[in-house]
Amino acid sequence: MNLPIRPRRNRKNAALRALVRETILSPSNFILPLFVMEGKNEKSAIRSMPGVFRVSRDLVVAEAKRARKLGIPAVALFPVIADRKKDKRATESKNRDGLLQKTIRDLKNAVPEIAVITDVAMDPYSSDGHDGLVKSGSILNDETLPILADMALNQARAGADIVAPSDMMDGRVGYIRQALDKSGFTDTGILAYSAKYASAFYGPFREALDSAPKHGDKKTYQMDPANRREALREVKLDVAEGADMVMVKPALPYLDILSDIKTAVDVPVAAYHVSGEYAMIKAAGKLGWLDADKAMMESVLSIKRAGADMILTYAAVELAESLSS
Ligand code: PBG
């Protein structure tokens, strides 16, 4: 057949495929999320996230060491707060000797090479289970900002390298930046969860932290999954307010957003491959309906291809292991 152009020639063997590969996934692209709980040498399974555990501080250190050895540069910490410590104003988040603060200090002592990222939002500490302050059923924006700034300061003081506001209140990045700078934390970075959608894919995470909203949903602050242009508006605002990096969340169902943002801003772009995305693949794997390891690698590769410079994924360790073998 007269067919001068044959794309298959570039796929003929593994060597050629390696030569023309456009996206290379590396452990240095990963951020490992970790759930930390009170106790010593304790670990508790999360029903909907096979292979992921809530672990005590000593085991967080062990996990971080393992991650570091595999070339993973950062962890993102999420504390499990006891119900009796939760209140409407997330007061426990100001505790200088809180679970999260102790964990950050442990990590900085034991594994100083790994970057520590902490989440800024009220939900793990709030008796209402919302990211902002609730009054008569509404989530108050401006009244929430000082609470978030105190929380971020308390994380920076303990040694967090990067604080990551995931609350979606308006103006929080600028407010937190100012608060950090005023207290001398000019080197603490901000990774803004800029395009964070009101998603059904956070279910397993909320189970892990027991942090689901007690009333209503998060649709008045998290974005409508139907919207694409609005993500650019959010991202540009956060960059103007001083975000060092921005994030899209969830990841795989939002690759169009990721791709748009990558071309619209010049700061690094992160994507959060969230709990529900992880759970789906693990569940299908358990049922024998697909090869979970391959599907996980393909998902995370696709997230990088779409534009993510870094990816928060619960599969970071298993992916790093398979990339280095
Ligand atoms: C807290 C927060 C959530 C996630 C990260 N930070 C939950 C939420 O907004 O309800 C979800 C992460 C995941 O599902 O893996 N605001």
CSV table of C-alpha atoms and ligand atoms in Angstrom, one decimal, residues 78 119 121 123 131 166 193 196 201-202 205-206 218 222 249 272 274-275 314, ligand 1:
chain,number,residue,atom,x,y,z
A,78,PHE,CA,-4.3,15.8,57.7
A,119,ASP,CA,-4.0,22.0,55.1
A,121,ALA,CA,-9.5,24.8,56.5
A,123,ASP,CA,-13.4,21.2,58.7
A,131,ASP,CA,-14.5,24.7,56.1
A,166,SER,CA,-8.4,24.3,51.0
A,193,TYR,CA,-6.5,25.0,46.5
A,196,LYS,CA,-11.6,23.1,44.3
A,201,PHE,CA,-15.1,12.2,45.2
A,202,TYR,CA,-14.2,13.4,48.7
A,205,PHE,CA,-11.5,11.4,52.9
A,206,ARG,CA,-14.4,12.6,55.0
A,218,LYS,CA,-20.2,22.8,50.5
A,222,GLN,CA,-16.6,25.0,46.6
A,249,LYS,CA,-9.1,19.3,42.8
A,272,TYR,CA,-5.1,16.4,43.9
A,274,VAL,CA,-8.5,12.6,45.6
A,275,SER,CA,-9.7,9.8,47.9
A,314,TYR,CA,-2.6,8.3,48.1
B,1,PBG,C1,-10.6,19.9,53.7
B,1,PBG,C2,-10.2,19.0,52.6
B,1,PBG,C3,-10.9,18.0,51.9
B,1,PBG,C4,-10.0,17.3,51.1
B,1,PBG,C5,-8.8,17.9,51.2
B,1,PBG,N1,-8.9,18.9,52.2
B,1,PBG,C6,-12.3,17.6,52.1
B,1,PBG,C7,-13.4,18.5,51.7
B,1,PBG,O1,-13.2,19.7,51.2
B,1,PBG,O2,-14.6,18.2,52.0
B,1,PBG,C8,-10.4,16.1,50.2
B,1,PBG,C9,-9.3,15.2,49.8
B,1,PBG,C10,-9.6,13.9,49.3
B,1,PBG,O3,-10.8,13.6,49.1
B,1,PBG,O4,-8.7,13.1,49.1
B,1,PBG,N2,-11.2,21.1,53.3
